[in-house]
Amino acid sequence: MQSLFTILTDGLIYGSYLFIVAVGLTVIFGVQRVLNVTHGSFYAFGAYLAAYLGAMWYESELPDFGGFVIIFLVPIVVGVVFGVLIERGLLKHLYGKDEHIVVLATFAAFLALEGVSLFIWGTDPYFFYQPQAMLGFVEIVGMTYDYYNLSLIALALIIAMALWYFLARTIWGRMLQAVIFDREISQAMGINVTAVFLGTFILGTTLGALGGAAIAPTISVLPGIGVEVIVLAFAVVVIGGMGSVPGALIGSILVGVVRAAAVHEFPHAEMFVIYAIMAIVLVFRPEGLFAPPRVRKI
C-alpha cells in the first residue's frame, strides 16, 4: 500500500512538472501548427535565470519571499523577450511552409540558444535550493515529502483550469479557437491573426520558462537540461494529442506515474517505458489519445 502511494505521489509530482512545460508546446502547435523545438531553450533560460537571480538575491540577505517572486517573474520576462524575438524574427517567415522546414529552423534556433546560454552561464552548475528548504517537509503514509514539490501539483492544476477558462469562457479564447478552425476566414471576419499568433507564442514561451523556473529549486541547473525536457515534452504531447490541453494533462500524468513505477520497480527501464507508451499510442492512435478533430475543407 505504501509503495503504491509513493508511486502515485511521485508520478503526480513528475507529471505536474512535465505538464507545465508540455502544455506550452501543445498550445503553440494547436494554434500556429508549429513544432517548436526551441521550447527546450525557453525551459533552460527560465531555470538558469531563476537560479542565477535567486542565488544573488539570497546572498544579498534580502527578504526570503523574494525567491518565490523571482520564480514567477522570470518566466514573464523570458516569455515576452524570446516570444517576440522568435515569433517575429523567425516564425512569421515560415508560416505556410513545409513542416519539416519549420522543425529544422526551430532546431537551429534551439542550438543557437544553447550556445548563448553556455556563453552567459558557462558549464558550472547553479543552485537555487532556498525556496524548497524554506517551505519545509511533511510526512505522508510514512514517507517524507517536501511542500515545494507537492505545490507543483497545485500549480499544474491551476494552470490547467486557467487555460480551460480562458479558451472556453472568454472572448479572446473564442477568437483563438476561430483562428484554429480557419485562419483565412478569421482574418476575413476582422480578427487580427498576427496578434493572436504573437500572443499565443508568448503564452507558450512563458509556460515553458515557468517549467524551468519552477523546477530550478529542486535540481542542479546544468547545460543540457533543455535537451532532456524537450524530448519528454514531445513524448507527452504525442501521447495526449498535438494541440490538446486535456491531452497534455492526461499524457503528463500517464508518463509521470509509469515512470515513477519504473523507477521504483525497474529502474533500468525508466526511459524505455515512456517511449514504449508513445510507440503503442502511435500504433493504435497516430493522432494521440485526445487530439482535437481536424477540420475538413471542401
mmCIF file of C-alpha atoms in Angstrom:
data_model
loop_
_atom_site.group_PDB
_atom_site.id
_atom_site.type_symbol
_atom_site.label_atom_id
_atom_site.label_comp_id
_atom_site.label_asym_id
_atom_site.label_seq_id
_atom_site.Cartn_x
_atom_site.Cartn_y
_atom_site.Cartn_z
ATOM 1 C CA MET A 1 0.000 0.000 0.000
ATOM 2 C CA GLN A 2 2.807 2.387 0.917
ATOM 3 C CA SER A 3 4.649 1.516 -2.291
ATOM 4 C CA LEU A 4 1.546 2.235 -4.399
ATOM 5 C CA PHE A 5 1.004 5.573 -2.666
ATOM 6 C CA THR A 6 4.655 6.516 -3.185
ATOM 7 C CA ILE A 7 4.484 5.672 -6.895
ATOM 8 C CA LEU A 8 1.281 7.697 -7.362
ATOM 9 C CA THR A 9 2.622 10.703 -5.451
ATOM 10 C CA ASP A 10 5.993 10.700 -7.208
ATOM 11 C CA GLY A 11 4.213 10.221 -10.532
ATOM 12 C CA LEU A 12 1.872 13.146 -9.932
ATOM 13 C CA ILE A 13 4.766 15.418 -8.950
ATOM 14 C CA TYR A 14 6.793 14.484 -12.035
ATOM 15 C CA GLY A 15 3.715 14.627 -14.258
ATOM 16 C CA SER A 16 2.855 18.109 -12.960
ATOM 17 C CA TYR A 17 6.288 19.392 -13.856
ATOM 18 C CA LEU A 18 6.011 17.814 -17.326
ATOM 19 C CA PHE A 19 2.542 19.283 -17.860
ATOM 20 C CA ILE A 20 3.700 22.854 -17.122
ATOM 21 C CA VAL A 21 6.329 22.509 -19.866
ATOM 22 C CA ALA A 22 4.351 20.417 -22.370
ATOM 23 C CA VAL A 23 1.157 22.484 -22.285
ATOM 24 C CA GLY A 24 3.035 25.487 -23.707
ATOM 25 C CA LEU A 25 4.272 23.297 -26.546
ATOM 26 C CA THR A 26 0.799 21.964 -27.326
ATOM 27 C CA VAL A 27 -0.853 25.419 -27.182
ATOM 28 C CA ILE A 28 1.638 26.738 -29.758
ATOM 29 C CA PHE A 29 1.078 23.755 -32.040
ATOM 30 C CA GLY A 30 -2.710 23.882 -31.641
ATOM 31 C CA VAL A 31 -2.913 27.488 -32.814
ATOM 32 C CA GLN A 32 0.105 28.003 -35.065
ATOM 33 C CA ARG A 33 0.806 24.446 -36.270
ATOM 34 C CA VAL A 34 4.457 24.894 -35.289
ATOM 35 C CA LEU A 35 6.535 22.043 -33.837
ATOM 36 C CA ASN A 36 8.654 24.337 -31.718
ATOM 37 C CA VAL A 37 11.967 22.712 -30.756
ATOM 38 C CA THR A 38 13.178 25.993 -29.188
ATOM 39 C CA HIS A 39 10.732 25.260 -26.349
ATOM 40 C CA GLY A 40 13.571 23.388 -24.614
ATOM 41 C CA SER A 41 15.664 26.574 -24.652
ATOM 42 C CA PHE A 42 12.838 28.576 -23.048
ATOM 43 C CA TYR A 43 12.758 25.998 -20.254
ATOM 44 C CA ALA A 44 16.560 26.186 -19.844
ATOM 45 C CA PHE A 45 16.623 30.007 -19.822
ATOM 46 C CA GLY A 46 13.822 30.054 -17.236
ATOM 47 C CA ALA A 47 15.783 27.657 -14.998
ATOM 48 C CA TYR A 48 19.139 29.418 -15.450
ATOM 49 C CA LEU A 49 17.825 32.954 -14.961
ATOM 50 C CA ALA A 50 15.775 31.967 -11.882
ATOM 51 C CA ALA A 51 18.744 30.118 -10.337
ATOM 52 C CA TYR A 52 21.172 32.960 -11.126
ATOM 53 C CA LEU A 53 18.943 35.770 -9.803
ATOM 54 C CA GLY A 54 17.747 33.655 -6.871
ATOM 55 C CA ALA A 55 21.314 32.936 -5.742
ATOM 56 C CA MET A 56 22.159 36.643 -5.952
ATOM 57 C CA TRP A 57 19.012 37.517 -4.016
ATOM 58 C CA TYR A 58 19.738 35.234 -1.086
ATOM 59 C CA GLU A 59 23.444 36.154 -0.999
ATOM 60 C CA SER A 60 22.329 39.766 -0.530
ATOM 61 C CA GLU A 61 20.263 38.657 2.517
ATOM 62 C CA LEU A 62 17.093 40.225 1.145
ATOM 63 C CA PRO A 63 13.588 39.083 2.313
ATOM 64 C CA ASP A 64 13.053 35.344 1.855
ATOM 65 C CA PHE A 65 9.791 35.647 -0.085
ATOM 66 C CA GLY A 66 11.726 37.322 -2.945
ATOM 67 C CA GLY A 67 12.836 33.907 -4.202
ATOM 68 C CA PHE A 68 9.222 32.966 -4.940
ATOM 69 C CA VAL A 69 8.651 36.298 -6.694
ATOM 70 C CA ILE A 70 11.654 35.536 -8.914
ATOM 71 C CA ILE A 71 10.181 32.137 -9.826
ATOM 72 C CA PHE A 72 7.072 33.823 -11.240
ATOM 73 C CA LEU A 73 8.643 36.989 -12.688
ATOM 74 C CA VAL A 74 11.443 35.308 -14.647
ATOM 75 C CA PRO A 75 9.066 33.324 -16.948
ATOM 76 C CA ILE A 76 7.211 36.528 -17.864
ATOM 77 C CA VAL A 77 10.459 38.257 -18.846
ATOM 78 C CA VAL A 78 11.715 35.224 -20.792
ATOM 79 C CA GLY A 79 8.289 34.746 -22.406
ATOM 80 C CA VAL A 80 7.993 38.314 -23.662
ATOM 81 C CA VAL A 81 11.616 38.685 -24.826
ATOM 82 C CA PHE A 82 12.016 35.310 -26.548
ATOM 83 C CA GLY A 83 8.375 35.151 -27.635
ATOM 84 C CA VAL A 84 8.668 38.375 -29.630
ATOM 85 C CA LEU A 85 12.193 37.577 -30.836
ATOM 86 C CA ILE A 86 11.449 34.075 -32.161
ATOM 87 C CA GLU A 87 7.902 34.643 -33.418
ATOM 88 C CA ARG A 88 8.537 37.977 -35.168
ATOM 89 C CA GLY A 89 12.133 37.278 -36.169
ATOM 90 C CA LEU A 90 11.827 33.680 -37.337
ATOM 91 C CA LEU A 91 8.406 32.027 -37.381
ATOM 92 C CA LYS A 92 6.491 34.762 -39.227
ATOM 93 C CA HIS A 93 8.649 33.977 -42.268
ATOM 94 C CA LEU A 94 7.802 30.258 -42.030
ATOM 95 C CA TYR A 95 4.003 30.189 -41.735
ATOM 96 C CA GLY A 96 2.583 28.099 -44.550
ATOM 97 C CA LYS A 97 5.936 26.428 -45.244
ATOM 98 C CA ASP A 98 6.553 22.696 -45.104
ATOM 99 C CA GLU A 99 6.508 21.341 -41.520
ATOM 100 C CA HIS A 100 9.971 19.830 -41.948
ATOM 101 C CA ILE A 101 11.423 23.268 -42.701
ATOM 102 C CA VAL A 102 9.777 24.711 -39.587
ATOM 103 C CA VAL A 103 11.159 21.906 -37.401
ATOM 104 C CA LEU A 104 14.659 22.345 -38.834
ATOM 105 C CA ALA A 105 14.526 26.137 -38.386
ATOM 106 C CA THR A 106 13.409 25.889 -34.727
ATOM 107 C CA PHE A 107 16.013 23.169 -34.140
ATOM 108 C CA ALA A 108 18.697 25.527 -35.490
ATOM 109 C CA ALA A 109 17.403 28.290 -33.201
ATOM 110 C CA PHE A 110 17.462 25.824 -30.298
ATOM 111 C CA LEU A 111 21.139 25.001 -30.932
ATOM 112 C CA ALA A 112 21.971 28.717 -31.201
ATOM 113 C CA LEU A 113 20.218 29.455 -27.882
ATOM 114 C CA GLU A 114 22.050 26.538 -26.235
ATOM 115 C CA GLY A 115 25.291 28.238 -27.285
ATOM 116 C CA VAL A 116 24.069 31.572 -25.896
ATOM 117 C CA SER A 117 23.253 30.018 -22.502
ATOM 118 C CA LEU A 118 26.703 28.392 -22.382
ATOM 119 C CA PHE A 119 28.301 31.757 -23.217
ATOM 120 C CA ILE A 120 26.342 33.543 -20.458
ATOM 121 C CA TRP A 121 26.386 30.977 -17.640
ATOM 122 C CA GLY A 122 29.248 28.640 -18.587
ATOM 123 C CA THR A 123 29.389 24.958 -17.642
ATOM 124 C CA ASP A 124 29.260 25.270 -13.829
ATOM 125 C CA PRO A 125 26.055 24.158 -12.053
ATOM 126 C CA TYR A 126 23.762 26.726 -10.423
ATOM 127 C CA PHE A 127 21.846 26.040 -7.219
ATOM 128 C CA PHE A 128 18.634 27.687 -6.021
ATOM 129 C CA TYR A 129 17.544 25.414 -3.157
ATOM 130 C CA GLN A 130 16.335 28.073 -0.707
ATOM 131 C CA PRO A 131 12.596 28.112 -1.704
ATOM 132 C CA GLN A 132 12.404 24.328 -1.350
ATOM 133 C CA ALA A 133 14.190 24.327 2.011
ATOM 134 C CA MET A 134 12.127 27.248 3.289
ATOM 135 C CA LEU A 135 8.751 25.530 2.857
ATOM 136 C CA GLY A 136 9.770 22.509 4.901
ATOM 137 C CA PHE A 137 8.648 18.886 4.813
ATOM 138 C CA VAL A 138 5.654 16.733 5.666
ATOM 139 C CA GLU A 139 5.287 13.017 6.438
ATOM 140 C CA ILE A 140 2.550 11.184 4.499
ATOM 141 C CA VAL A 141 1.934 7.437 4.937
ATOM 142 C CA GLY A 142 5.380 7.011 6.412
ATOM 143 C CA MET A 143 7.154 8.867 3.586
ATOM 144 C CA THR A 144 8.677 12.342 3.801
ATOM 145 C CA TYR A 145 7.789 14.845 1.061
ATOM 146 C CA ASP A 146 8.727 18.474 0.739
ATOM 147 C CA TYR A 147 5.943 21.021 0.404
ATOM 148 C CA TYR A 148 7.620 22.652 -2.585
ATOM 149 C CA ASN A 149 7.372 19.558 -4.797
ATOM 150 C CA LEU A 150 3.777 18.971 -3.669
ATOM 151 C CA SER A 151 2.954 22.576 -4.585
ATOM 152 C CA LEU A 152 3.878 21.762 -8.219
ATOM 153 C CA ILE A 153 0.732 19.587 -8.368
ATOM 154 C CA ALA A 154 -1.401 22.554 -7.288
ATOM 155 C CA LEU A 155 0.391 24.851 -9.761
ATOM 156 C CA ALA A 156 -0.273 22.441 -12.655
ATOM 157 C CA LEU A 157 -3.975 22.200 -11.733
ATOM 158 C CA ILE A 158 -4.273 26.000 -11.549
ATOM 159 C CA ILE A 159 -2.672 26.350 -14.998
ATOM 160 C CA ALA A 160 -4.962 23.660 -16.473
ATOM 161 C CA MET A 161 -8.106 25.304 -15.049
ATOM 162 C CA ALA A 162 -6.974 28.797 -16.081
ATOM 163 C CA LEU A 163 -6.350 27.633 -19.662
ATOM 164 C CA TRP A 164 -9.734 25.882 -19.789
ATOM 165 C CA TYR A 165 -11.486 29.031 -18.559
ATOM 166 C CA PHE A 166 -9.563 31.227 -20.980
ATOM 167 C CA LEU A 167 -10.339 29.036 -24.003
ATOM 168 C CA ALA A 168 -13.981 28.258 -23.161
ATOM 169 C CA ARG A 169 -15.283 31.316 -21.326
ATOM 170 C CA THR A 170 -13.533 34.417 -22.694
ATOM 171 C CA ILE A 171 -13.878 36.335 -25.948
ATOM 172 C CA TRP A 172 -10.121 36.055 -26.503
ATOM 173 C CA GLY A 173 -10.331 32.295 -26.148
ATOM 174 C CA ARG A 174 -13.150 32.119 -28.707
ATOM 175 C CA MET A 175 -11.118 34.264 -31.110
ATOM 176 C CA LEU A 176 -8.248 31.859 -30.655
ATOM 177 C CA GLN A 177 -10.483 28.871 -31.397
ATOM 178 C CA ALA A 178 -11.767 30.632 -34.511
ATOM 179 C CA VAL A 179 -8.182 31.030 -35.742
ATOM 180 C CA ILE A 180 -7.551 27.339 -35.021
ATOM 181 C CA PHE A 181 -10.663 26.426 -37.029
ATOM 182 C CA ASP A 182 -9.803 28.522 -40.107
ATOM 183 C CA ARG A 183 -7.138 31.199 -40.286
ATOM 184 C CA GLU A 184 -8.307 32.773 -43.574
ATOM 185 C CA ILE A 185 -11.979 33.110 -42.556
ATOM 186 C CA SER A 186 -10.965 34.506 -39.151
ATOM 187 C CA GLN A 187 -8.871 37.152 -40.891
ATOM 188 C CA ALA A 188 -11.777 37.979 -43.210
ATOM 189 C CA MET A 189 -14.036 38.390 -40.151
ATOM 190 C CA GLY A 190 -11.689 41.055 -38.765
ATOM 191 C CA ILE A 191 -9.654 39.016 -36.274
ATOM 192 C CA ASN A 192 -6.041 40.174 -36.074
ATOM 193 C CA VAL A 193 -4.408 36.808 -36.729
ATOM 194 C CA THR A 194 -0.903 38.258 -36.422
ATOM 195 C CA ALA A 195 -1.654 39.469 -32.873
ATOM 196 C CA VAL A 196 -3.270 36.132 -31.990
ATOM 197 C CA PHE A 197 -0.183 34.246 -33.188
ATOM 198 C CA LEU A 198 2.181 36.539 -31.274
ATOM 199 C CA GLY A 199 0.102 36.380 -28.082
ATOM 200 C CA THR A 200 -0.153 32.592 -28.296
ATOM 201 C CA PHE A 201 3.581 32.191 -28.788
ATOM 202 C CA ILE A 202 4.367 34.480 -25.837
ATOM 203 C CA LEU A 203 1.950 32.437 -23.695
ATOM 204 C CA GLY A 204 3.560 29.150 -24.740
ATOM 205 C CA THR A 205 7.059 30.547 -24.209
ATOM 206 C CA THR A 206 6.112 31.810 -20.735
ATOM 207 C CA LEU A 207 4.767 28.383 -19.763
ATOM 208 C CA GLY A 208 7.971 26.703 -20.973
ATOM 209 C CA ALA A 209 10.093 29.152 -18.940
ATOM 210 C CA LEU A 210 7.783 28.699 -15.921
ATOM 211 C CA GLY A 211 8.503 24.978 -16.023
ATOM 212 C CA GLY A 212 12.229 25.717 -15.831
ATOM 213 C CA ALA A 213 11.942 28.379 -13.122
ATOM 214 C CA ALA A 214 9.620 26.200 -11.005
ATOM 215 C CA ILE A 215 11.855 23.131 -11.173
ATOM 216 C CA ALA A 216 15.116 25.100 -10.595
ATOM 217 C CA PRO A 217 14.921 24.911 -6.745
ATOM 218 C CA THR A 218 14.811 21.088 -6.916
ATOM 219 C CA ILE A 219 17.710 20.418 -9.333
ATOM 220 C CA SER A 220 21.246 21.433 -10.235
ATOM 221 C CA VAL A 221 20.848 23.732 -13.221
ATOM 222 C CA LEU A 222 23.346 22.394 -15.760
ATOM 223 C CA PRO A 223 23.998 22.657 -19.508
ATOM 224 C CA GLY A 224 21.800 20.249 -21.486
ATOM 225 C CA ILE A 225 18.669 20.401 -19.301
ATOM 226 C CA GLY A 226 16.743 21.816 -22.248
ATOM 227 C CA VAL A 227 17.568 18.799 -24.418
ATOM 228 C CA GLU A 228 16.174 16.305 -21.931
ATOM 229 C CA VAL A 229 12.948 18.183 -21.287
ATOM 230 C CA ILE A 230 12.079 18.871 -24.925
ATOM 231 C CA VAL A 231 12.249 15.128 -25.700
ATOM 232 C CA LEU A 232 9.952 14.311 -22.758
ATOM 233 C CA ALA A 233 7.590 17.180 -23.597
ATOM 234 C CA PHE A 234 7.262 15.915 -27.180
ATOM 235 C CA ALA A 235 6.520 12.422 -25.836
ATOM 236 C CA VAL A 236 3.741 13.833 -23.626
ATOM 237 C CA VAL A 237 2.250 15.873 -26.472
ATOM 238 C CA VAL A 238 2.365 12.932 -28.884
ATOM 239 C CA ILE A 239 0.663 10.644 -26.346
ATOM 240 C CA GLY A 240 -2.021 13.166 -25.380
ATOM 241 C CA GLY A 241 -2.592 14.516 -28.884
ATOM 242 C CA MET A 242 -0.990 17.505 -30.606
ATOM 243 C CA GLY A 243 -2.844 20.698 -29.724
ATOM 244 C CA SER A 244 -4.963 19.232 -26.909
ATOM 245 C CA VAL A 245 -4.686 20.789 -23.429
ATOM 246 C CA PRO A 246 -6.635 17.919 -21.736
ATOM 247 C CA GLY A 247 -4.437 15.525 -23.714
ATOM 248 C CA ALA A 248 -1.291 17.197 -22.344
ATOM 249 C CA LEU A 249 -2.686 16.843 -18.802
ATOM 250 C CA ILE A 250 -3.603 13.158 -19.170
ATOM 251 C CA GLY A 251 -0.397 12.404 -21.078
ATOM 252 C CA SER A 252 1.719 14.061 -18.360
ATOM 253 C CA ILE A 253 0.017 12.111 -15.562
ATOM 254 C CA LEU A 254 0.350 8.852 -17.522
ATOM 255 C CA VAL A 255 4.038 9.412 -18.242
ATOM 256 C CA GLY A 256 4.702 10.573 -14.680
ATOM 257 C CA VAL A 257 3.028 7.587 -12.987
ATOM 258 C CA VAL A 258 4.500 4.990 -15.356
ATOM 259 C CA ARG A 259 7.975 6.491 -14.983
ATOM 260 C CA ALA A 260 7.622 6.526 -11.181
ATOM 261 C CA ALA A 261 6.572 2.854 -11.235
ATOM 262 C CA ALA A 262 9.590 2.022 -13.380
ATOM 263 C CA VAL A 263 11.951 3.976 -11.096
ATOM 264 C CA HIS A 264 10.700 2.068 -8.041
ATOM 265 C CA GLU A 265 10.379 -1.402 -9.578
ATOM 266 C CA PHE A 266 12.556 -1.486 -12.741
ATOM 267 C CA PRO A 267 14.969 1.488 -12.561
ATOM 268 C CA HIS A 268 16.917 0.349 -15.639
ATOM 269 C CA ALA A 269 13.725 0.792 -17.730
ATOM 270 C CA GLU A 270 12.980 4.359 -16.574
ATOM 271 C CA MET A 271 13.129 5.978 -20.011
ATOM 272 C CA PHE A 272 12.232 2.863 -22.001
ATOM 273 C CA VAL A 273 8.681 2.733 -20.607
ATOM 274 C CA ILE A 274 7.986 6.324 -21.683
ATOM 275 C CA TYR A 275 8.977 5.689 -25.282
ATOM 276 C CA ALA A 276 7.232 2.299 -25.246
ATOM 277 C CA ILE A 277 3.949 4.015 -24.314
ATOM 278 C CA MET A 278 4.500 6.595 -27.037
ATOM 279 C CA ALA A 279 5.144 3.859 -29.616
ATOM 280 C CA ILE A 280 2.000 1.915 -28.584
ATOM 281 C CA VAL A 281 -0.152 5.052 -28.799
ATOM 282 C CA LEU A 282 1.258 5.892 -32.232
ATOM 283 C CA VAL A 283 0.466 2.382 -33.491
ATOM 284 C CA PHE A 284 -3.190 2.412 -32.417
ATOM 285 C CA ARG A 285 -3.960 6.183 -32.423
ATOM 286 C CA PRO A 286 -1.381 8.027 -34.548
ATOM 287 C CA GLU A 287 -3.081 11.359 -33.808
ATOM 288 C CA GLY A 288 -2.766 10.847 -29.994
ATOM 289 C CA LEU A 289 -5.315 9.947 -27.306
ATOM 290 C CA PHE A 290 -7.159 13.285 -27.193
ATOM 291 C CA ALA A 291 -6.257 15.022 -30.451
ATOM 292 C CA PRO A 292 -8.844 17.633 -31.470
ATOM 293 C CA PRO A 293 -10.759 16.729 -34.661
ATOM 294 C CA ARG A 294 -9.237 18.127 -37.833
ATOM 295 C CA VAL A 295 -11.297 20.481 -39.960
ATOM 296 C CA ARG A 296 -12.221 19.018 -43.331
ATOM 297 C CA LYS A 297 -12.282 21.677 -46.018
ATOM 298 C CA ILE A 298 -14.359 21.157 -49.145
#
